[in-house]
Amino acid sequence: MNERRENPGHILIVGGGTAGWMTAITLAHAWHALGTKITLIESDAIGIIGVGEGSTPKMRRFFQKLGIADKDWMPQCNGTYKCGIRFPGWSTRPGYESYYHPFFSMSDDPFIRAFYQNMTLRQRSLEAHALPDTFFLSNYLAKHARAPLPTPAANYLADYAYHFDARLIGDLLKQKSLALGVHHLVDTITTVRQTEQGDLSGVETTHHGLVEADFFVDCSGFSSLLIGKALAVPFKSYKDFLFNDRAVAMPTPHADPAVLRSETLSSAMKFGWAWKIPLTNRVGNGYVYSSDHLDEESAERELRAHLKLPADDHTEARHLKMRVGRLERTWEKNCLAVGLAQGFIEPLEATALMIVQDTVENFIERYQEAGFTPTGRAAFNSKINLIFDSVKDYVYLHYKLNTRQDTAYWVAARANPHLSSSVAEILDVWDNGGDLLTEINRQSEHMSYSPTSWFCILAGMGRFPRKPPRKPRRDIPVIDPAGPRQSCLEMLKHFPDHRTVVDDMRANALGL
Ligand SMILES: Cc1cc2nc3c(=O)[nH]c(=O)nc-3n(C[C@H](O)[C@H](O)[C@H](O)COP(=O)(O)OP(=O)(O)OC[C@H]3O[C@@H](n4cnc5c(N)ncnc54)[C@H](O)[C@@H]3O)c2cc1C
């Protein structure tokens, strides 16, 4: 693969989970016209993980780039809108027992400035309302079950993400990939073939024999069949930073189908946290926890109690293991890894599919720029590693900032001596009343989250000086929270009811 090529030749994608089909459609969209042949192989004996129902606003860009409108995919995937994530129970500090991580846009700038102002005062031990929720329209949209689709009169640009059924979105992307010319094989790979130089050359399958290709994409999930097993790229565990390695998932019906909240709820539990994701037809629930602190049976029991399921309820629970960490190199020889095969950060901020997109988009750019040769592979690998590590840092901070005392799990998470230099510097500047914006901008080259997200988590969890705040001098402007609250509530009238929007979309799609 050293000579300059006209096109990437035959690409074989191994795995038909969300990562496999997202990769297939993105590559087909980018390189279809070059005559690139793309084949996706998946095993019906192994199946897909079938969880992963939350996303980040990057997913919106994914569909936009492919030219697929919300109405053309959401009804098929029981999709709903997501305005942000709410975190109840992570902090016990009075006034900060729950906080909201909003999605925001340039339209939020005046409110963000107001939030910064109060937060800075509070950080300097002065009395000021600094809970981010108050200042972000997105919080009110989520709470009042609105869709983030303003009428033109609102003069507001909302950013948002989605919730969807993990299996249905795979089916949808499959149909669209096949329409773009992607070949599909259902078979199980038994052996991976390599050349004498160590490149991959093909895969032996149960029914189709040897399938050869020029380039391979490993989307085989946690088994990491090509890059982990055949190419033996080392895996860097995040276990020291993130304790959770198990999950138990259980769907429930909507308590009140008429009210469709447009947010993910991530509630702290005794040994981890529980997600609640509203889809059009049901609610996705799950408990992410640490097997060092809790066994499967107790986790399921705690989740059932959290969901208030009656004793005679027989909803089936799915127990899952999570391999948390990342590969040392995502692109090795003639193989790229995407999805769970490349790594996974526990799903607290629903970032896995965002990293899938980042990986595939960056790969296309680098590979294409270098004339479809591996030049730039090292730079690509460093970039993907930075994305992984920076998302890990942000997720880690949720645990580091917790103030719960109820179990050894939370105490250990707070006292965790492992922290990256990036997080150490952020906490140092913040705790000493320094200029965090400058510090975050200094680190911006290797940051996945914006300064506002960092401020929201630090202020939202009430990480302020312990001594009681003083009254500010009269000439110091403090924002009265009633102002932004009132303005946001006023804005709500320009946003439609979430349930009505998704039901209308479905009715239109079905031609009702
Ligand atoms: C508890 C939990 C919650 C999550 N929540 C979120 C979330 O909210 N948001 C988010 O973005 N992500 C989330 N994720 C991650 C998300 O589920 C995955 O990133 C996503 O589903 C992609 O998975 P995948 O395609 O990499 O792997 P899989 O879905 O596991 O697919 C693997 C594929 O490889 C194939 N395969 C494996 N071995 C062979 C073989 N020998 N021969 C042929 N084919 C083979 C399988 O048949 C399958 O098609 C979550 C993950 C977990 C564990």
Coordinates of C-alpha atoms and ligand atoms in Angstrom, one line a residue:
M1 CA 0.0 0.0 0.0
N2 CA 2.9 2.4 -0.5
E3 CA 2.3 3.6 -4.1
R4 CA -0.1 6.4 -4.9
R5 CA -3.5 4.9 -5.9
E6 CA -6.3 6.2 -7.9
N7 CA -8.8 5.1 -5.3
P8 CA -8.8 2.9 -2.1
G9 CA -9.6 -0.3 -4.1
H10 CA -11.7 -2.9 -2.3
I11 CA -12.6 -2.0 1.3
L12 CA -14.0 -4.7 3.6
I13 CA -15.9 -3.6 6.7
V14 CA -16.1 -6.3 9.3
G15 CA -19.2 -5.8 11.5
G16 CA -22.8 -4.7 10.9
G17 CA -23.5 -2.8 14.1
T18 CA -24.1 1.0 14.2
A19 CA -20.4 1.6 13.7
G20 CA -20.2 -0.7 10.7
W21 CA -23.1 0.8 8.9
M22 CA -22.2 4.4 9.8
T23 CA -18.7 3.7 8.3
A24 CA -20.2 2.0 5.2
I25 CA -22.5 4.9 4.4
T26 CA -19.9 7.6 5.1
L27 CA -17.2 5.9 2.9
A28 CA -19.7 5.1 0.2
H29 CA -20.9 8.7 0.2
A30 CA -17.3 10.0 0.0
W31 CA -15.8 7.6 -2.5
H32 CA -18.6 6.0 -4.4
A33 CA -17.9 8.1 -7.5
L34 CA -14.3 7.0 -7.5
G35 CA -15.3 3.4 -8.1
T36 CA -14.3 2.2 -4.7
K37 CA -15.9 -1.2 -3.9
I38 CA -17.2 -1.5 -0.3
T39 CA -18.3 -4.8 1.2
L40 CA -19.7 -5.2 4.7
I41 CA -19.7 -8.6 6.3
E42 CA -21.6 -9.3 9.5
S43 CA -22.3 -12.5 11.4
D44 CA -25.9 -13.4 12.2
A45 CA -24.5 -15.9 14.7
I46 CA -22.8 -13.2 16.7
G47 CA -25.2 -10.3 16.3
I48 CA -24.8 -6.7 17.5
I49 CA -24.6 -5.1 20.9
G50 CA -28.0 -3.4 20.4
V51 CA -27.6 -0.6 22.9
G52 CA -26.5 3.0 22.3
E53 CA -29.6 5.2 22.0
G54 CA -28.2 8.6 22.9
S55 CA -26.1 11.0 20.8
T56 CA -24.4 14.3 20.7
P57 CA -25.2 17.3 18.4
K58 CA -22.5 15.9 16.0
M59 CA -25.1 13.3 14.9
R60 CA -27.1 16.1 13.4
R61 CA -24.1 17.0 11.3
F62 CA -23.9 13.3 10.2
F63 CA -27.4 13.3 8.8
Q64 CA -27.0 16.8 7.3
K65 CA -23.8 15.7 5.4
L66 CA -25.6 12.7 4.0
G67 CA -28.6 14.9 3.0
I68 CA -31.0 12.9 5.1
A69 CA -33.7 15.1 6.8
D70 CA -35.1 14.3 10.3
K71 CA -38.4 13.3 8.8
D72 CA -36.7 10.8 6.6
W73 CA -35.2 8.7 9.3
M74 CA -36.6 9.6 12.8
P75 CA -40.0 7.9 12.4
Q76 CA -38.3 4.7 11.2
C77 CA -36.0 4.6 14.3
N78 CA -38.6 5.7 16.9
G79 CA -36.3 8.8 17.1
T80 CA -36.8 11.7 19.5
Y81 CA -35.0 15.0 20.1
K82 CA -32.5 15.5 22.8
C83 CA -31.7 19.0 24.1
G84 CA -29.2 17.9 26.7
I85 CA -28.5 15.7 29.7
R86 CA -29.7 16.1 33.3
F87 CA -27.6 14.8 36.2
P88 CA -29.6 14.3 39.4
G89 CA -28.0 13.1 42.5
W90 CA -24.3 13.4 41.6
S91 CA -23.7 16.3 44.0
T92 CA -25.2 16.7 47.5
R93 CA -24.2 20.4 47.8
P94 CA -27.3 22.5 48.7
G95 CA -28.8 24.1 45.6
Y96 CA -26.7 21.9 43.3
E97 CA -28.3 18.5 43.8
S98 CA -29.1 18.3 40.0
Y99 CA -27.6 20.0 37.1
Y100 CA -28.1 20.1 33.4
H101 CA -25.5 19.8 30.6
P102 CA -27.1 21.8 27.8
F103 CA -26.7 21.8 24.0
F104 CA -26.4 25.5 23.0
S105 CA -25.7 27.7 20.0
M106 CA -24.6 31.2 19.3
S107 CA -28.1 32.3 20.1
D108 CA -27.4 31.5 23.7
D109 CA -24.4 34.0 23.9
P110 CA -26.2 36.6 26.1
F111 CA -27.3 34.0 28.6
I112 CA -23.9 32.4 28.6
R113 CA -22.3 35.7 29.4
A114 CA -24.8 36.1 32.3
F115 CA -23.9 32.7 33.6
Y116 CA -20.2 33.4 33.3
Q117 CA -20.6 36.6 35.3
N118 CA -22.4 35.0 38.2
M119 CA -20.3 31.9 38.2
T120 CA -17.1 34.0 38.3
L121 CA -18.4 35.9 41.3
R122 CA -19.5 32.7 43.1
Q123 CA -16.1 31.2 42.3
R124 CA -14.6 34.2 44.1
S125 CA -16.7 33.6 47.2
L126 CA -19.4 36.2 46.5
E127 CA -23.1 35.5 46.6
A128 CA -24.5 34.9 43.1
H129 CA -26.8 32.4 41.6
A130 CA -24.5 30.1 39.5
L131 CA -26.5 26.9 38.7
P132 CA -26.2 26.7 34.9
D133 CA -29.7 25.3 34.4
T134 CA -31.2 28.8 34.9
F135 CA -29.3 30.3 32.1
F136 CA -29.9 27.8 29.2
L137 CA -33.0 27.7 27.1
S138 CA -32.2 24.1 26.4
N139 CA -32.9 23.2 30.0
Y140 CA -36.4 24.7 29.8
L141 CA -37.1 23.0 26.5
A142 CA -36.2 19.6 28.0
K143 CA -38.2 20.2 31.2
H144 CA -41.3 21.4 29.4
A145 CA -41.2 18.6 26.8
R146 CA -40.6 20.8 23.8
A147 CA -39.0 20.0 20.5
P148 CA -35.9 22.2 19.7
L149 CA -37.5 23.4 16.5
P150 CA -38.3 27.2 16.9
T151 CA -40.8 29.0 14.8
P152 CA -39.2 31.8 12.7
A153 CA -40.6 34.4 15.2
A154 CA -38.3 33.0 17.8
N155 CA -35.2 34.3 16.0
Y156 CA -33.3 31.6 17.7
L157 CA -30.9 28.8 16.5
A158 CA -31.3 25.7 18.6
D159 CA -28.7 22.9 18.7
Y160 CA -29.8 19.4 19.5
A161 CA -29.1 15.7 19.2
Y162 CA -31.3 12.6 19.1
H163 CA -32.4 9.5 20.8
F164 CA -33.1 6.4 18.7
D165 CA -33.6 2.7 18.7
A166 CA -30.1 1.2 18.3
R167 CA -31.2 -1.7 16.1
L168 CA -33.5 0.3 13.9
I169 CA -30.9 2.9 13.1
G170 CA -28.6 0.2 12.0
D171 CA -31.4 -1.1 9.7
L172 CA -32.0 2.3 8.3
L173 CA -28.3 3.0 7.6
K174 CA -28.0 -0.4 6.0
Q175 CA -30.9 0.3 3.5
K176 CA -29.3 3.6 2.6
S177 CA -25.8 2.1 2.2
L178 CA -27.1 -0.7 0.0
A179 CA -28.7 1.9 -2.2
L180 CA -25.3 3.6 -2.5
G181 CA -23.8 0.3 -3.8
V182 CA -22.4 -1.2 -0.7
H183 CA -22.2 -5.0 -1.0
H184 CA -23.5 -7.1 2.0
L185 CA -22.4 -10.5 3.2
V186 CA -23.9 -12.4 6.1
D187 CA -21.3 -14.8 7.3
T188 CA -19.0 -15.6 10.2
I189 CA -15.3 -15.0 9.9
T190 CA -13.3 -17.9 11.2
T191 CA -9.7 -16.8 10.3
V192 CA -8.0 -13.6 9.4
R193 CA -5.3 -13.9 6.7
Q194 CA -2.1 -11.8 6.6
T195 CA 0.7 -11.2 4.1
E196 CA 4.3 -11.9 4.9
Q197 CA 4.7 -8.2 5.7
G198 CA 1.9 -8.4 8.2
D199 CA -0.7 -6.5 6.3
L200 CA -4.2 -8.0 6.2
S201 CA -5.1 -9.8 3.0
G202 CA -8.4 -11.5 3.5
V203 CA -10.8 -13.3 5.8
E204 CA -11.9 -16.9 5.8
T205 CA -15.7 -17.3 6.2
T206 CA -17.9 -20.2 7.0
H207 CA -20.0 -20.0 3.8
H208 CA -18.3 -17.6 1.3
G209 CA -14.8 -19.0 1.7
L210 CA -11.9 -16.5 1.4
V211 CA -13.0 -12.8 1.0
E212 CA -10.0 -10.6 -0.1
A213 CA -9.7 -6.8 0.1
D214 CA -7.1 -4.0 -0.1
F215 CA -8.2 -2.2 3.0
F216 CA -10.1 -3.4 6.1
V217 CA -12.2 -1.6 8.6
D218 CA -12.6 -3.4 11.9
C219 CA -16.1 -2.8 13.3
S220 CA -16.3 -6.2 15.0
G221 CA -17.3 -4.7 18.4
F222 CA -15.6 -5.5 21.6
S223 CA -14.0 -8.6 20.0
S224 CA -11.7 -6.4 18.0
L225 CA -11.2 -9.3 15.6
L226 CA -8.8 -7.7 13.1
I227 CA -6.9 -4.9 14.8
G228 CA -6.8 -6.4 18.3
K229 CA -6.6 -10.1 17.7
A230 CA -4.9 -10.4 14.3
L231 CA -2.7 -7.3 14.3
A232 CA -2.2 -7.3 18.1
V233 CA -2.4 -3.6 18.6
P234 CA -2.2 -3.0 22.4
F235 CA -5.3 -1.8 24.3
K236 CA -4.9 1.0 26.8
S237 CA -7.4 0.5 29.6
Y238 CA -9.1 3.5 31.4
K239 CA -9.9 1.3 34.4
D240 CA -7.8 3.5 36.7
F241 CA -9.9 6.5 35.8
L242 CA -13.3 5.1 35.1
F243 CA -14.4 2.3 37.3
N244 CA -17.6 1.2 35.5
D245 CA -17.3 -2.0 33.4
R246 CA -20.8 -3.4 33.4
A247 CA -24.4 -2.4 32.5
V248 CA -27.8 -3.8 32.8
A249 CA -30.5 -2.6 30.4
M250 CA -34.2 -2.8 30.6
P251 CA -36.9 -1.0 28.5
T252 CA -40.2 0.2 30.0
P253 CA -43.4 1.7 28.6
H254 CA -43.9 5.5 29.0
A255 CA -45.6 6.4 32.3
D256 CA -47.5 9.1 30.4
P257 CA -47.1 8.8 26.7
A258 CA -48.4 12.3 26.1
V259 CA -45.4 13.8 27.9
L260 CA -42.2 13.3 25.9
R261 CA -39.2 14.9 27.6
S262 CA -36.4 16.0 25.2
E263 CA -33.5 15.0 27.4
T264 CA -31.5 12.1 28.7
L265 CA -31.7 11.6 32.5
S266 CA -28.5 10.3 34.0
S267 CA -29.3 9.7 37.7
A268 CA -26.6 8.7 40.2
M269 CA -27.2 5.3 41.8
K270 CA -25.4 3.6 44.6
F271 CA -22.6 2.2 42.5
G272 CA -22.9 4.1 39.2
W273 CA -25.7 5.8 37.4
A274 CA -28.9 5.0 35.5
W275 CA -29.9 6.3 32.1
K276 CA -33.4 7.1 31.0
I277 CA -33.9 7.7 27.3
P278 CA -37.3 8.5 25.9
L279 CA -38.1 7.1 22.5
T280 CA -41.4 7.5 20.8
N281 CA -42.7 4.1 21.7
R282 CA -40.9 3.3 25.0
V283 CA -38.3 4.4 27.5
G284 CA -34.7 2.9 27.4
N285 CA -33.3 2.4 30.8
G286 CA -30.0 1.0 32.1
Y287 CA -27.7 1.0 35.1
V288 CA -23.9 1.4 34.4
Y289 CA -21.9 0.2 37.4
S290 CA -18.6 -1.2 38.6
S291 CA -18.3 -5.0 39.0
D292 CA -15.7 -4.3 41.7
H293 CA -18.5 -2.9 43.8
L294 CA -21.7 -4.7 42.7
D295 CA -22.8 -8.0 41.3
E296 CA -25.2 -8.5 38.4
E297 CA -28.1 -9.6 40.5
S298 CA -27.9 -6.7 42.9
A299 CA -27.5 -4.3 40.0
E300 CA -30.7 -5.6 38.4
R301 CA -32.5 -5.4 41.7
E302 CA -31.4 -1.8 42.3
L303 CA -32.5 -0.8 38.7
R304 CA -35.9 -2.5 39.1
A305 CA -36.4 -0.5 42.4
H306 CA -35.2 2.7 40.7
L307 CA -37.8 2.2 37.9
K308 CA -40.4 1.4 40.5
L309 CA -41.3 -1.9 38.8
P310 CA -43.8 -4.1 40.7
A311 CA -42.5 -7.3 42.3
D312 CA -44.3 -9.4 39.7
D313 CA -42.9 -7.5 36.7
H314 CA -41.1 -9.8 34.3
T315 CA -39.4 -7.3 32.0
E316 CA -36.3 -9.0 30.7
A317 CA -33.0 -7.5 31.7
R318 CA -29.9 -7.5 29.4
H319 CA -26.5 -7.7 31.2
L320 CA -23.5 -6.3 29.4
K321 CA -19.8 -6.2 29.9
M322 CA -17.9 -3.1 28.8
R323 CA -14.2 -2.9 27.8
V324 CA -13.4 0.7 28.7
G325 CA -10.3 2.2 27.1
R326 CA -8.8 2.6 23.6
L327 CA -6.4 1.1 21.2
E328 CA -2.9 2.5 21.1
R329 CA -3.3 2.9 17.4
T330 CA -6.6 3.1 15.6
W331 CA -5.1 2.8 12.1
E332 CA -2.5 0.0 11.8
K333 CA -1.1 -1.2 8.5
N334 CA -4.1 -1.5 6.1
C335 CA -6.7 -1.7 8.9
L336 CA -8.8 1.0 10.5
A337 CA -10.8 0.3 13.7
V338 CA -14.1 2.0 14.3
G339 CA -16.6 1.7 17.1
L340 CA -16.3 -0.6 20.0
A341 CA -13.4 -2.4 18.3
Q342 CA -11.3 0.7 18.6
G343 CA -12.3 1.6 22.2
F344 CA -15.1 2.8 24.4
I345 CA -15.7 5.4 27.1
E346 CA -18.6 4.5 29.3
P347 CA -21.8 6.0 28.0
L348 CA -22.3 8.9 30.5
E349 CA -22.1 11.6 27.8
A350 CA -23.2 9.3 24.9
T351 CA -20.1 10.0 22.9
A352 CA -19.4 6.6 21.2
L353 CA -21.1 7.4 17.9
M354 CA -19.6 10.9 18.0
I355 CA -16.1 9.3 18.0
V356 CA -17.2 6.9 15.2
Q357 CA -17.9 10.0 13.1
D358 CA -14.7 11.7 14.1
T359 CA -12.7 8.7 13.2
V360 CA -14.2 8.0 9.8
E361 CA -14.2 11.7 8.8
N362 CA -10.6 12.2 9.8
F363 CA -9.6 9.0 8.1
I364 CA -11.2 10.0 4.8
E365 CA -9.5 13.4 5.0
R366 CA -6.0 12.0 5.7
Y367 CA -6.2 9.0 3.4
Q368 CA -7.5 11.1 0.5
E369 CA -5.0 14.0 1.1
A370 CA -2.1 11.5 0.9
G371 CA -3.4 10.0 -2.4
F372 CA -4.8 6.9 -0.6
T373 CA -1.5 5.9 1.0
P374 CA -0.8 5.6 4.7
T375 CA 1.1 8.9 4.9
G376 CA -0.3 10.8 7.8
R377 CA -1.2 7.6 9.7
A378 CA 0.8 8.6 12.8
A379 CA -0.7 12.1 12.9
F380 CA -4.2 10.5 12.5
N381 CA -3.6 8.1 15.3
S382 CA -2.4 10.9 17.6
K383 CA -5.5 12.9 16.8
I384 CA -7.9 10.0 17.6
N385 CA -6.0 9.3 20.8
L386 CA -6.4 12.9 21.9
I387 CA -10.1 12.8 21.2
F388 CA -10.5 9.6 23.2
D389 CA -8.4 10.9 26.1
S390 CA -10.1 14.3 26.3
V391 CA -13.6 12.7 26.3
K392 CA -12.4 10.4 29.0
D393 CA -11.2 13.4 31.1
Y394 CA -14.5 15.1 30.8
V395 CA -16.5 12.0 31.8
Y396 CA -14.0 11.4 34.6
L397 CA -14.7 14.8 36.1
H398 CA -18.3 13.8 36.9
Y399 CA -17.0 11.2 39.3
K400 CA -14.2 13.3 40.7
L401 CA -16.6 16.2 41.5
N402 CA -19.2 14.0 43.2
T403 CA -19.9 14.7 46.9
R404 CA -21.9 11.5 47.8
Q405 CA -21.0 9.7 51.0
D406 CA -23.5 6.8 50.7
T407 CA -21.1 4.1 49.4
A408 CA -17.4 3.3 49.1
Y409 CA -17.8 3.5 45.3
W410 CA -18.5 7.3 45.4
V411 CA -15.9 8.0 48.1
A412 CA -13.3 6.1 46.0
A413 CA -14.3 7.9 42.8
R414 CA -13.8 11.3 44.5
A415 CA -10.5 10.3 46.1
N416 CA -9.2 8.7 42.9
P417 CA -5.5 9.6 42.8
H418 CA -5.3 8.9 39.1
L419 CA -6.0 12.1 37.1
S420 CA -4.6 13.4 33.9
S421 CA -2.4 16.5 33.9
S422 CA -5.1 18.3 31.9
V423 CA -7.8 17.7 34.6
A424 CA -5.3 18.5 37.4
E425 CA -4.5 21.9 35.8
I426 CA -8.2 22.7 35.3
L427 CA -9.1 21.9 38.9
D428 CA -6.1 23.8 40.1
V429 CA -7.0 27.0 38.2
W430 CA -10.7 26.7 39.1
D431 CA -10.1 26.0 42.8
N432 CA -7.7 28.9 43.1
G433 CA -10.1 31.4 41.5
G434 CA -7.9 31.7 38.4
D435 CA -8.8 32.4 34.8
L436 CA -10.2 29.0 33.6
L437 CA -11.2 30.3 30.2
T438 CA -7.6 31.1 29.4
E439 CA -6.5 27.7 30.8
I440 CA -9.1 25.9 28.7
N441 CA -8.2 27.9 25.6
R442 CA -4.5 27.0 26.3
Q443 CA -5.4 23.4 26.2
S444 CA -7.9 23.7 23.3
E445 CA -5.8 21.7 20.9
H446 CA -6.6 18.6 22.8
M447 CA -10.1 19.3 24.1
S448 CA -13.3 17.8 22.8
Y449 CA -15.6 19.9 25.0
S450 CA -16.1 23.7 24.9
P451 CA -15.2 26.0 27.8
T452 CA -19.0 26.4 28.5
S453 CA -19.3 22.6 29.0
W454 CA -16.4 22.7 31.5
F455 CA -18.0 25.6 33.4
C456 CA -21.4 23.9 33.4
I457 CA -20.0 20.8 35.1
L458 CA -17.8 22.7 37.6
A459 CA -20.5 25.2 38.6
G460 CA -23.4 22.7 38.1
M461 CA -21.9 20.3 40.7
G462 CA -21.4 23.3 43.0
R463 CA -17.6 23.1 43.1
F464 CA -17.1 26.5 44.8
P465 CA -15.0 27.6 47.8
R466 CA -16.3 26.0 51.0
K467 CA -16.5 29.2 53.1
P468 CA -19.9 30.8 53.1
P469 CA -20.1 33.4 50.2
R470 CA -20.0 37.1 51.1
K471 CA -22.4 39.7 49.9
P472 CA -20.9 41.5 46.8
R473 CA -20.3 45.3 47.0
R474 CA -23.1 47.3 45.5
D475 CA -21.1 48.3 42.4
I476 CA -20.5 44.7 41.5
P477 CA -23.2 43.6 38.9
V478 CA -24.8 40.4 39.9
I479 CA -27.4 38.9 37.6
D480 CA -30.8 38.3 39.2
P481 CA -31.7 34.7 38.0
A482 CA -35.3 35.8 37.7
G483 CA -34.3 37.7 34.5
P484 CA -32.9 34.8 32.4
R485 CA -35.5 32.5 33.8
Q486 CA -38.4 34.7 32.7
S487 CA -36.8 35.3 29.3
C488 CA -36.4 31.6 28.7
L489 CA -39.9 30.8 29.8
E490 CA -41.2 33.5 27.4
M491 CA -39.2 31.9 24.6
L492 CA -41.0 28.6 25.2
K493 CA -44.1 29.8 23.4
H494 CA -42.1 29.6 20.1
F495 CA -41.3 25.9 20.5
P496 CA -43.8 23.1 19.7
D497 CA -44.7 20.2 22.0
H498 CA -42.2 17.3 21.5
R499 CA -44.8 14.5 21.4
T500 CA -46.9 16.4 18.8
V501 CA -43.9 16.9 16.6
V502 CA -42.7 13.3 16.5
D503 CA -46.3 12.0 16.1
D504 CA -46.9 14.3 13.2
M505 CA -43.6 13.3 11.6
R506 CA -44.7 9.6 11.9
A507 CA -48.1 10.2 10.5
N508 CA -46.6 12.1 7.5
A509 CA -44.1 9.3 6.9
L510 CA -46.9 6.7 6.9
G511 CA -49.0 9.0 4.7
L512 CA -51.8 9.1 7.3
Ligands
LIG1 C1 -24.3 0.0 28.1 C2 -24.0 0.7 26.8 C3 -24.6 1.9 26.5 C4 -24.3 2.6 25.4 N1 -24.9 3.8 25.2 C5 -24.5 4.6 24.1 C6 -25.1 5.9 23.8 O1 -26.0 6.3 24.5 N2 -24.6 6.6 22.8 C7 -23.6 6.1 22.0 O2 -23.1 6.8 21.1 N3 -23.1 4.9 22.2 C8 -23.5 4.1 23.2 N4 -22.9 2.9 23.4 C9 -22.0 2.4 22.4 C10 -22.7 1.9 21.3 O3 -23.5 0.8 21.7 C11 -21.7 1.4 20.2 O4 -20.7 2.3 20.0 C12 -22.5 1.1 18.9 O5 -23.6 0.3 19.1 C13 -21.5 0.5 17.9 O6 -21.2 -0.8 18.2 P1 -20.3 -1.5 17.2 O7 -20.9 -1.4 15.8 O8 -18.9 -1.1 17.3 O9 -20.3 -3.1 17.7 P2 -21.5 -4.2 17.7 O10 -22.8 -3.6 17.7 O11 -21.1 -5.1 18.8 O12 -21.3 -4.9 16.3 C14 -20.3 -5.8 16.0 C15 -20.5 -6.5 14.7 O13 -19.3 -7.3 14.4 C16 -19.8 -8.5 13.9 N5 -18.8 -9.6 14.1 C17 -18.1 -9.8 15.3 N6 -17.4 -10.9 15.1 C18 -17.6 -11.3 13.8 C19 -17.1 -12.4 13.1 N7 -16.2 -13.4 13.6 N8 -17.5 -12.6 11.8 C20 -18.4 -11.7 11.3 N9 -18.9 -10.7 11.9 C21 -18.5 -10.5 13.2 C22 -21.1 -8.8 14.6 O14 -21.9 -9.7 13.9 C23 -21.7 -7.4 14.6 O15 -22.4 -7.1 13.4 C24 -23.3 2.2 24.5 C25 -22.6 0.9 24.8 C26 -23.0 0.2 25.9 C27 -22.2 -1.0 26.2

